[in-house]
Amino acid sequence: MPEITVLRGHAVTFTGDPFIDPGAFVDVPDALIVVTDGIITAFGAYDDVAGQLPEGVPVTDYRPALISAGFIDTHVHYVQTGIIGAYGDRLLEWLNNYSFVEEQRFSSAEYAARAAALFFDQLLANGTTTAVTFAAVYPQSAEAFFQESARRNTRMIGGKVMMDRNAPAPLLDTPESAYAQSKELLERWDGTGRNHYAITPRFAPTSSPAQLAMAGRLRQEHPTAFVHTHISETLTELALVKELFPDRTGYLDVYGHYGLIGERTVLAHGIHLTAPERDRIAQAGALIAHCPTSNLFLGSGLFDLHQAKDAARPLHVGLGTDIGAGTSFSLLATMNEAYKVAALRSHPLSALKSFYLATRGAAVGLGLADKIGSIAVGGEADLVVLDPAATPLLAYRTSRAQTTEEVLFALTVLGDDRAVAATYVAGALAHTRSP
Ligand code: GUN
Ligand code: ZN
């Protein structure tokens, strides 16, 4: 017997990119979503779809709550969950003082398993159903991540960090061990269940040229795999990369030289990219993970989203929480900060564009739009239910909203995990807000 789940609510989703096409927003105030064995098999206005329902199937009615595709966090470190809100400092000092201390704990498989379970609880409580995730350098830390994802049946992207210089000795691998361990994990997990492997050189300063060459070789041998790294987050980092790679024309060229830039490449931050670098990223089809809470917390700079999404040369952009330099697991809170960063760049960000970046925009950039990121027949039923009256203040504010867009914007400004009434993973209820 097929497993059937039917949800009723105010559905919001996209059929295209609202940065280019304002008509891409789909707003169905009274919608039915029918899920059969994890796949959406019917979606539309209640009156149009109700007649197709099999006899006696229960309908979970979330009205007036909104139902969206589950959120996609395009850059996060599960191994840094324990250091969110570590006080003070800029990127390189923060890495040395906090990240590189905490990440050493993930040599213990037990520690990693406990952290992974807590991390997935946090993702799902925040309506995040897919995350592009750094583990630590230890293969067992990536193994724990994938084991937890397999238990939850989530569509996740992750990988073991590669780093062979400029970090404490216990955190270093070598070009050869990084290649061998990554390959083993990749062959076990890429395409297993709903998981994808990401070849994960931390960033140029912590990988030797020999290690980046190994990363490139692995990518060539496994073209389905993702590449996940950081780029151009701070000016100090840029100067360091210039010093370490004097033969390359710039930061992006370091990765490009080793064959690491293409489709399914996720580049976190990209605040200080040059115009030619943006062109090259657009041409390659890579995705930038914009991480506003982290960029503000570390004082890294203000990403120019308007420029990135320039219709003459649009980049794929997603939103990232970048836990633990980021300050919230919530993509709603991340949209709030993205709005403010965009405002400081003189181009405020509409709620529709924010929601797109956190759902379909990320899915398109990751090459997964046929599976996730939208509410659409044939897609996987990863969904988040958002309560516009989650708090007294939200209820007060949204009660006077005239449009759906106004409700969505209020959710980004005032919402967080309290606004997530429920999260569905492949049609199965994976989180319900506590009463
Ligand atoms: N660059 C290299 N490693 C990191 C990290 O762990 N966090 C952030 N925000 N930037 C990085
Ligand atoms: Zn990061």
GROMACS .gro file of C-alpha atoms and ligand atoms in nm:
model
  447
    1MET     CA    1   0.000   0.000   0.000
    2PRO     CA    2   0.140   0.342  -0.089
    3GLU     CA    3   0.197   0.586   0.196
    4ILE     CA    4  -0.026   0.890   0.138
    5THR     CA    5  -0.001   1.223   0.324
    6VAL     CA    6  -0.231   1.515   0.248
    7LEU     CA    7  -0.165   1.868   0.371
    8ARG     CA    8  -0.394   2.168   0.343
    9GLY     CA    9  -0.266   2.524   0.392
   10HIS     CA   10  -0.160   2.849   0.229
   11ALA     CA   11   0.104   2.733  -0.020
   12VAL     CA   12   0.383   2.962  -0.139
   13THR     CA   13   0.641   2.852  -0.395
   14PHE     CA   14   0.817   2.952  -0.719
   15THR     CA   15   0.816   2.831  -1.079
   16GLY     CA   16   1.111   3.054  -1.176
   17ASP     CA   17   1.342   3.327  -1.049
   18PRO     CA   18   1.169   3.639  -0.908
   19PHE     CA   19   1.494   3.835  -0.956
   20ILE     CA   20   1.416   3.806  -1.329
   21ASP     CA   21   1.046   3.722  -1.350
   22PRO     CA   22   0.804   3.875  -1.095
   23GLY     CA   23   0.542   3.628  -1.219
   24ALA     CA   24   0.741   3.332  -1.088
   25PHE     CA   25   0.574   3.345  -0.746
   26VAL     CA   26   0.294   3.095  -0.686
   27ASP     CA   27   0.049   3.194  -0.410
   28VAL     CA   28  -0.233   2.949  -0.333
   29PRO     CA   29  -0.421   3.066  -0.021
   30ASP     CA   30  -0.617   2.741   0.016
   31ALA     CA   31  -0.404   2.462  -0.128
   32LEU     CA   32  -0.395   2.085  -0.109
   33ILE     CA   33  -0.066   1.899  -0.135
   34VAL     CA   34  -0.092   1.524  -0.188
   35VAL     CA   35   0.219   1.318  -0.119
   36THR     CA   36   0.254   0.956  -0.224
   37ASP     CA   37   0.559   0.764  -0.097
   38GLY     CA   38   0.749   1.088  -0.038
   39ILE     CA   39   0.677   1.245  -0.378
   40ILE     CA   40   0.424   1.524  -0.442
   41THR     CA   41   0.158   1.367  -0.664
   42ALA     CA   42  -0.098   1.647  -0.666
   43PHE     CA   43  -0.082   2.018  -0.581
   44GLY     CA   44  -0.326   2.297  -0.642
   45ALA     CA   45  -0.621   2.492  -0.512
   46TYR     CA   46  -0.831   2.289  -0.268
   47ASP     CA   47  -1.137   2.301  -0.488
   48ASP     CA   48  -0.942   2.168  -0.786
   49VAL     CA   49  -0.760   1.886  -0.609
   50ALA     CA   50  -1.002   1.768  -0.338
   51GLY     CA   51  -1.201   1.561  -0.589
   52GLN     CA   52  -0.893   1.351  -0.671
   53LEU     CA   53  -0.838   1.242  -0.310
   54PRO     CA   54  -0.876   0.871  -0.242
   55GLU     CA   55  -1.171   0.790  -0.015
   56GLY     CA   56  -1.111   0.826   0.357
   57VAL     CA   57  -0.758   0.975   0.342
   58PRO     CA   58  -0.705   1.210   0.638
   59VAL     CA   59  -0.617   1.571   0.559
   60THR     CA   60  -0.389   1.765   0.796
   61ASP     CA   61  -0.526   2.116   0.785
   62TYR     CA   62  -0.270   2.383   0.870
   63ARG     CA   63  -0.473   2.682   0.755
   64PRO     CA   64  -0.409   2.974   0.796
   65ALA     CA   65  -0.043   2.868   0.821
   66LEU     CA   66   0.179   2.887   0.514
   67ILE     CA   67   0.341   2.584   0.351
   68SER     CA   68   0.669   2.634   0.165
   69ALA     CA   69   0.934   2.406   0.025
   70GLY     CA   70   1.175   2.318   0.306
   71PHE     CA   71   1.461   2.562   0.351
   72ILE     CA   72   1.803   2.493   0.202
   73ASP     CA   73   2.107   2.607   0.402
   74THR     CA   74   2.384   2.632   0.142
   75HIS     CA   75   2.671   2.668   0.390
   76VAL     CA   76   2.700   2.544   0.747
   77HIS     CA   77   2.955   2.369   0.973
   78TYR     CA   78   2.785   2.104   1.187
   79VAL     CA   79   3.107   2.068   1.387
   80GLN     CA   80   3.083   2.432   1.500
   81THR     CA   81   2.739   2.404   1.663
   82GLY     CA   82   2.909   2.415   2.003
   83ILE     CA   83   3.084   2.748   1.941
   84ILE     CA   84   2.798   2.969   1.819
   85GLY     CA   85   2.831   3.304   1.988
   86ALA     CA   86   3.199   3.265   2.082
   87TYR     CA   87   3.281   3.625   2.168
   88GLY     CA   88   3.477   3.852   1.945
   89ASP     CA   89   3.742   3.856   1.675
   90ARG     CA   90   3.785   3.852   1.302
   91LEU     CA   91   3.794   3.542   1.081
   92LEU     CA   92   4.151   3.419   1.116
   93GLU     CA   93   4.169   3.481   1.492
   94TRP     CA   94   3.823   3.327   1.538
   95LEU     CA   95   3.935   3.015   1.347
   96ASN     CA   96   4.246   2.973   1.564
   97ASN     CA   97   4.082   3.054   1.897
   98TYR     CA   98   3.754   2.869   1.859
   99SER     CA   99   3.701   2.655   1.545
  100PHE     CA  100   4.034   2.479   1.545
  101VAL     CA  101   3.991   2.397   1.915
  102GLU     CA  102   3.635   2.265   1.890
  103GLU     CA  103   3.691   2.071   1.567
  104GLN     CA  104   3.964   1.859   1.732
  105ARG     CA  105   3.691   1.705   1.949
  106PHE     CA  106   3.548   1.540   1.637
  107SER     CA  107   3.827   1.283   1.631
  108SER     CA  108   3.588   1.098   1.865
  109ALA     CA  109   3.317   0.917   1.669
  110GLU     CA  110   3.092   0.927   1.979
  111TYR     CA  111   3.131   1.303   2.015
  112ALA     CA  112   3.060   1.343   1.644
  113ALA     CA  113   2.748   1.124   1.660
  114ARG     CA  114   2.603   1.325   1.951
  115ALA     CA  115   2.677   1.656   1.776
  116ALA     CA  116   2.527   1.531   1.449
  117ALA     CA  117   2.202   1.430   1.622
  118LEU     CA  118   2.172   1.771   1.787
  119PHE     CA  119   2.256   1.945   1.459
  120PHE     CA  120   1.980   1.762   1.269
  121ASP     CA  121   1.731   1.841   1.547
  122GLN     CA  122   1.820   2.209   1.507
  123LEU     CA  123   1.794   2.201   1.126
  124LEU     CA  124   1.451   2.041   1.129
  125ALA     CA  125   1.322   2.263   1.412
  126ASN     CA  126   1.410   2.556   1.186
  127GLY     CA  127   1.244   2.411   0.876
  128THR     CA  128   1.576   2.334   0.704
  129THR     CA  129   1.553   2.010   0.510
  130THR     CA  130   1.876   2.030   0.307
  131ALA     CA  131   2.213   2.164   0.422
  132VAL     CA  132   2.551   2.187   0.252
  133THR     CA  133   2.769   2.098   0.546
  134PHE     CA  134   3.133   2.097   0.650
  135ALA     CA  135   3.235   1.815   0.882
  136ALA     CA  136   3.582   1.823   1.045
  137VAL     CA  137   3.905   1.681   0.903
  138TYR     CA  138   3.840   1.338   1.059
  139PRO     CA  139   3.657   1.094   0.828
  140GLN     CA  140   3.457   0.968   1.127
  141SER     CA  141   3.306   1.316   1.164
  142ALA     CA  142   3.169   1.300   0.808
  143GLU     CA  143   3.058   0.941   0.862
  144ALA     CA  144   2.855   1.052   1.167
  145PHE     CA  145   2.690   1.325   0.959
  146PHE     CA  146   2.585   1.085   0.682
  147GLN     CA  147   2.471   0.818   0.928
  148GLU     CA  148   2.243   1.073   1.093
  149SER     CA  149   2.115   1.192   0.755
  150ALA     CA  150   2.041   0.833   0.653
  151ARG     CA  151   1.845   0.785   0.978
  152ARG     CA  152   1.640   1.098   0.905
  153ASN     CA  153   1.603   1.030   0.530
  154THR     CA  154   1.713   1.388   0.453
  155ARG     CA  155   1.866   1.514   0.128
  156MET     CA  156   2.204   1.639   0.250
  157ILE     CA  157   2.539   1.740   0.107
  158GLY     CA  158   2.851   1.698   0.319
  159GLY     CA  159   3.213   1.607   0.331
  160LYS     CA  160   3.529   1.567   0.532
  161VAL     CA  161   3.744   1.880   0.545
  162MET     CA  162   4.078   1.870   0.364
  163MET     CA  163   4.351   2.080   0.531
  164ASP     CA  164   4.723   2.012   0.533
  165ARG     CA  165   4.879   2.340   0.648
  166ASN     CA  166   4.834   2.654   0.859
  167ALA     CA  167   4.634   2.485   1.134
  168PRO     CA  168   4.720   2.290   1.453
  169ALA     CA  169   4.898   1.958   1.382
  170PRO     CA  170   4.614   1.734   1.512
  171LEU     CA  171   4.383   1.889   1.249
  172LEU     CA  172   4.611   1.830   0.953
  173ASP     CA  173   4.582   1.558   0.692
  174THR     CA  174   4.809   1.517   0.388
  175PRO     CA  175   4.735   1.534   0.015
  176GLU     CA  176   4.736   1.155   0.001
  177SER     CA  177   4.529   1.086   0.315
  178ALA     CA  178   4.280   1.360   0.224
  179TYR     CA  179   4.235   1.202  -0.119
  180ALA     CA  180   4.205   0.844   0.008
  181GLN     CA  181   3.968   0.926   0.296
  182SER     CA  182   3.750   1.157   0.087
  183LYS     CA  183   3.730   0.899  -0.191
  184GLU     CA  184   3.626   0.627   0.049
  185LEU     CA  185   3.351   0.844   0.200
  186LEU     CA  186   3.243   0.964  -0.144
  187GLU     CA  187   3.210   0.611  -0.279
  188ARG     CA  188   3.010   0.507   0.027
  189TRP     CA  189   2.776   0.806   0.050
  190ASP     CA  190   2.743   0.994  -0.279
  191GLY     CA  191   2.404   0.884  -0.410
  192THR     CA  192   2.336   0.660  -0.112
  193GLY     CA  193   1.982   0.730   0.006
  194ARG     CA  194   1.935   1.103  -0.043
  195ASN     CA  195   2.297   1.197   0.030
  196HIS     CA  196   2.558   1.372  -0.181
  197TYR     CA  197   2.929   1.398  -0.117
  198ALA     CA  198   3.115   1.730  -0.130
  199ILE     CA  199   3.491   1.740  -0.180
  200THR     CA  200   3.573   1.995   0.090
  201PRO     CA  201   3.908   2.177   0.090
  202ARG     CA  202   3.854   2.421   0.381
  203PHE     CA  203   3.994   2.726   0.196
  204ALA     CA  204   4.307   2.808   0.000
  205PRO     CA  205   4.519   2.909   0.303
  206THR     CA  206   4.487   2.565   0.466
  207SER     CA  207   4.556   2.350   0.157
  208SER     CA  208   4.890   2.308  -0.018
  209PRO     CA  209   4.898   2.316  -0.398
  210ALA     CA  210   4.953   1.938  -0.386
  211GLN     CA  211   4.635   1.893  -0.182
  212LEU     CA  212   4.426   2.112  -0.412
  213ALA     CA  213   4.556   1.907  -0.704
  214MET     CA  214   4.435   1.591  -0.527
  215ALA     CA  215   4.095   1.753  -0.470
  216GLY     CA  216   4.078   1.834  -0.842
  217ARG     CA  217   4.173   1.479  -0.935
  218LEU     CA  218   3.897   1.342  -0.711
  219ARG     CA  219   3.644   1.573  -0.872
  220GLN     CA  220   3.750   1.461  -1.217
  221GLU     CA  221   3.716   1.096  -1.115
  222HIS     CA  222   3.374   1.158  -0.956
  223PRO     CA  223   3.187   1.418  -1.161
  224THR     CA  224   2.862   1.373  -0.963
  225ALA     CA  225   3.026   1.498  -0.643
  226PHE     CA  226   3.000   1.855  -0.516
  227VAL     CA  227   3.291   2.084  -0.424
  228HIS     CA  228   3.245   2.298  -0.113
  229THR     CA  229   3.487   2.564   0.010
  230HIS     CA  230   3.521   2.926   0.124
  231ILE     CA  231   3.628   3.221  -0.092
  232SER     CA  232   3.702   3.593  -0.049
  233GLU     CA  233   3.547   3.631   0.294
  234THR     CA  234   3.789   3.889   0.437
  235LEU     CA  235   4.056   4.122   0.302
  236THR     CA  236   4.322   3.976   0.535
  237GLU     CA  237   4.247   3.631   0.394
  238LEU     CA  238   4.279   3.769   0.039
  239ALA     CA  239   4.626   3.907   0.117
  240LEU     CA  240   4.729   3.570   0.264
  241VAL     CA  241   4.611   3.384  -0.046
  242LYS     CA  242   4.808   3.622  -0.267
  243GLU     CA  243   5.119   3.549  -0.062
  244LEU     CA  244   5.066   3.171  -0.062
  245PHE     CA  245   4.977   3.143  -0.434
  246PRO     CA  246   5.187   3.412  -0.608
  247ASP     CA  247   5.148   3.246  -0.948
  248ARG     CA  248   4.771   3.263  -0.956
  249THR     CA  249   4.585   3.569  -1.087
  250GLY     CA  250   4.351   3.583  -0.787
  251TYR     CA  251   4.165   3.384  -0.523
  252LEU     CA  252   3.919   3.220  -0.762
  253ASP     CA  253   4.201   3.127  -0.997
  254VAL     CA  254   4.358   2.919  -0.718
  255TYR     CA  255   4.052   2.692  -0.720
  256GLY     CA  256   4.002   2.723  -1.096
  257HIS     CA  257   4.360   2.617  -1.165
  258TYR     CA  258   4.299   2.288  -0.987
  259GLY     CA  259   3.972   2.218  -1.167
  260LEU     CA  260   3.750   2.294  -0.868
  261ILE     CA  261   3.514   2.551  -1.022
  262GLY     CA  262   3.208   2.430  -1.210
  263GLU     CA  263   2.852   2.316  -1.162
  264ARG     CA  264   2.791   2.179  -0.811
  265THR     CA  265   3.070   2.397  -0.668
  266VAL     CA  266   2.956   2.583  -0.357
  267LEU     CA  267   3.163   2.889  -0.266
  268ALA     CA  268   3.088   3.040   0.074
  269HIS     CA  269   3.087   3.420   0.113
  270GLY     CA  270   3.249   3.571  -0.200
  271ILE     CA  271   3.219   3.919  -0.050
  272HIS     CA  272   3.537   4.055  -0.206
  273LEU     CA  273   3.524   3.888  -0.549
  274THR     CA  274   3.627   4.100  -0.849
  275ALA     CA  275   3.407   4.159  -1.155
  276PRO     CA  276   3.607   3.914  -1.373
  277GLU     CA  277   3.580   3.655  -1.094
  278ARG     CA  278   3.203   3.697  -1.083
  279ASP     CA  279   3.190   3.650  -1.461
  280ARG     CA  280   3.393   3.330  -1.433
  281ILE     CA  281   3.169   3.195  -1.157
  282ALA     CA  282   2.858   3.273  -1.364
  283GLN     CA  283   3.005   3.099  -1.666
  284ALA     CA  284   3.103   2.795  -1.461
  285GLY     CA  285   2.757   2.768  -1.302
  286ALA     CA  286   2.892   2.758  -0.945
  287LEU     CA  287   2.686   2.880  -0.647
  288ILE     CA  288   2.773   3.151  -0.395
  289ALA     CA  289   2.648   3.091  -0.041
  290HIS     CA  290   2.561   3.432   0.105
  291CYS     CA  291   2.600   3.415   0.483
  292PRO     CA  292   2.489   3.751   0.625
  293THR     CA  293   2.472   3.665   0.997
  294SER     CA  294   2.828   3.534   0.984
  295ASN     CA  295   2.958   3.823   0.774
  296LEU     CA  296   2.816   4.072   1.025
  297PHE     CA  297   2.932   3.873   1.329
  298LEU     CA  298   3.295   3.851   1.209
  299GLY     CA  299   3.286   4.197   1.052
  300SER     CA  300   3.387   4.043   0.720
  301GLY     CA  301   3.199   4.282   0.492
  302LEU     CA  302   2.872   4.339   0.309
  303PHE     CA  303   2.797   4.099   0.023
  304ASP     CA  304   2.655   4.282  -0.279
  305LEU     CA  305   2.357   4.062  -0.366
  306HIS     CA  306   2.219   4.309  -0.619
  307GLN     CA  307   2.543   4.293  -0.815
  308ALA     CA  308   2.558   3.913  -0.785
  309LYS     CA  309   2.206   3.878  -0.927
  310ASP     CA  310   2.263   4.133  -1.207
  311ALA     CA  311   2.028   4.013  -1.481
  312ALA     CA  312   2.303   4.066  -1.742
  313ARG     CA  313   2.514   3.800  -1.567
  314PRO     CA  314   2.320   3.641  -1.284
  315LEU     CA  315   2.506   3.421  -1.037
  316HIS     CA  316   2.351   3.131  -0.856
  317VAL     CA  317   2.314   3.248  -0.496
  318GLY     CA  318   2.183   3.065  -0.191
  319LEU     CA  319   2.164   3.165   0.174
  320GLY     CA  320   2.391   3.005   0.434
  321THR     CA  321   2.377   3.019   0.812
  322ASP     CA  322   2.751   2.946   0.841
  323ILE     CA  323   2.706   2.816   1.196
  324GLY     CA  324   2.922   2.866   1.410
  325ALA     CA  325   3.039   3.209   1.284
  326GLY     CA  326   2.675   3.258   1.186
  327THR     CA  327   2.442   3.338   1.472
  328SER     CA  328   2.122   3.147   1.394
  329PHE     CA  329   2.011   2.815   1.246
  330SER     CA  330   1.701   2.992   1.118
  331LEU     CA  331   1.684   3.076   0.747
  332LEU     CA  332   1.412   3.328   0.843
  333ALA     CA  333   1.662   3.507   1.069
  334THR     CA  334   1.918   3.478   0.789
  335MET     CA  335   1.673   3.644   0.546
  336ASN     CA  336   1.628   3.922   0.801
  337GLU     CA  337   2.002   3.993   0.805
  338ALA     CA  338   2.026   3.951   0.425
  339TYR     CA  339   1.764   4.226   0.394
  340LYS     CA  340   1.970   4.460   0.615
  341VAL     CA  341   2.297   4.387   0.436
  342ALA     CA  342   2.122   4.451   0.103
  343ALA     CA  343   1.976   4.775   0.245
  344LEU     CA  344   2.327   4.889   0.341
  345ARG     CA  345   2.421   4.817  -0.021
  346SER     CA  346   2.130   5.046  -0.125
  347HIS     CA  347   1.914   4.769  -0.268
  348PRO     CA  348   1.664   4.635  -0.014
  349LEU     CA  349   1.566   4.271  -0.066
  350SER     CA  350   1.200   4.173  -0.112
  351ALA     CA  351   1.053   3.884   0.086
  352LEU     CA  352   0.981   3.695  -0.236
  353LYS     CA  353   1.346   3.716  -0.341
  354SER     CA  354   1.459   3.607   0.007
  355PHE     CA  355   1.228   3.306   0.010
  356TYR     CA  356   1.345   3.216  -0.340
  357LEU     CA  357   1.711   3.223  -0.233
  358ALA     CA  358   1.630   2.996   0.061
  359THR     CA  359   1.436   2.745  -0.150
  360ARG     CA  360   1.422   2.714  -0.528
  361GLY     CA  361   1.716   2.949  -0.596
  362ALA     CA  362   1.945   2.731  -0.387
  363ALA     CA  363   1.807   2.413  -0.546
  364VAL     CA  364   1.867   2.547  -0.898
  365GLY     CA  365   2.223   2.647  -0.808
  366LEU     CA  366   2.289   2.304  -0.661
  367GLY     CA  367   2.147   2.128  -0.967
  368LEU     CA  368   1.873   1.972  -0.753
  369ALA     CA  369   1.570   2.172  -0.868
  370ASP     CA  370   1.401   1.862  -1.009
  371LYS     CA  371   1.395   1.716  -0.656
  372ILE     CA  372   1.379   1.993  -0.395
  373GLY     CA  373   1.320   2.365  -0.349
  374SER     CA  374   0.963   2.388  -0.484
  375ILE     CA  375   0.616   2.257  -0.423
  376ALA     CA  376   0.560   2.083  -0.753
  377VAL     CA  377   0.417   1.756  -0.877
  378GLY     CA  378   0.701   1.505  -0.916
  379GLY     CA  379   0.920   1.675  -0.657
  380GLU     CA  380   1.018   1.543  -0.317
  381ALA     CA  381   0.791   1.649  -0.031
  382ASP     CA  382   1.040   1.836   0.189
  383LEU     CA  383   0.815   2.104   0.334
  384VAL     CA  384   0.800   2.363   0.611
  385VAL     CA  385   0.480   2.489   0.774
  386LEU     CA  386   0.511   2.852   0.888
  387ASP     CA  387   0.277   3.001   1.146
  388PRO     CA  388   0.212   3.372   1.083
  389ALA     CA  389   0.065   3.399   1.434
  390ALA     CA  390   0.348   3.212   1.609
  391THR     CA  391   0.405   3.485   1.868
  392PRO     CA  392   0.175   3.758   1.997
  393LEU     CA  393   0.379   4.017   1.809
  394LEU     CA  394   0.372   3.821   1.482
  395ALA     CA  395  -0.003   3.768   1.519
  396TYR     CA  396  -0.054   4.139   1.589
  397ARG     CA  397   0.161   4.237   1.290
  398THR     CA  398   0.036   3.986   1.034
  399SER     CA  399  -0.331   4.041   1.125
  400ARG     CA  400  -0.307   4.377   0.948
  401ALA     CA  401  -0.109   4.254   0.645
  402GLN     CA  402  -0.280   4.319   0.313
  403THR     CA  403  -0.081   4.076   0.099
  404THR     CA  404   0.094   3.741   0.121
  405GLU     CA  405   0.423   3.917   0.054
  406GLU     CA  406   0.367   4.135   0.360
  407VAL     CA  407   0.307   3.826   0.574
  408LEU     CA  408   0.625   3.665   0.440
  409PHE     CA  409   0.828   3.978   0.507
  410ALA     CA  410   0.699   4.000   0.865
  411LEU     CA  411   0.799   3.634   0.910
  412THR     CA  412   1.154   3.714   0.799
  413VAL     CA  413   1.181   4.011   1.036
  414LEU     CA  414   1.008   3.860   1.340
  415GLY     CA  415   1.029   3.486   1.281
  416ASP     CA  416   1.268   3.210   1.383
  417ASP     CA  417   1.217   2.849   1.497
  418ARG     CA  418   0.906   2.958   1.688
  419ALA     CA  419   0.738   3.022   1.353
  420VAL     CA  420   0.807   2.668   1.229
  421ALA     CA  421   0.492   2.476   1.315
  422ALA     CA  422   0.604   2.157   1.139
  423THR     CA  423   0.868   2.020   0.906
  424TYR     CA  424   0.816   1.733   0.661
  425VAL     CA  425   1.095   1.522   0.515
  426ALA     CA  426   0.996   1.323   0.206
  427GLY     CA  427   0.635   1.346   0.315
  428ALA     CA  428   0.696   1.228   0.673
  429LEU     CA  429   0.646   1.456   0.971
  430ALA     CA  430   1.000   1.519   1.102
  431HIS     CA  431   0.938   1.801   1.349
  432THR     CA  432   0.640   1.953   1.527
  433ARG     CA  433   0.675   2.266   1.736
  434SER     CA  434   0.627   2.200   2.107
  435PRO     CA  435   0.302   2.343   2.238
  436GUN     N1  436   3.716   3.007   0.628
  436GUN     C1  437   3.785   2.893   0.650
  436GUN     N2  438   3.730   2.820   0.747
  436GUN     C2  439   3.622   2.888   0.788
  436GUN     C3  440   3.522   2.863   0.887
  436GUN     O1  441   3.522   2.763   0.956
  436GUN     N3  442   3.425   2.959   0.901
  436GUN     C4  443   3.423   3.071   0.825
  436GUN     N4  444   3.325   3.160   0.844
  436GUN     N5  445   3.515   3.097   0.732
  436GUN     C5  446   3.614   3.007   0.714
  437ZN      ZN  447   3.204   2.861   0.674
   0.00000   0.00000   0.00000
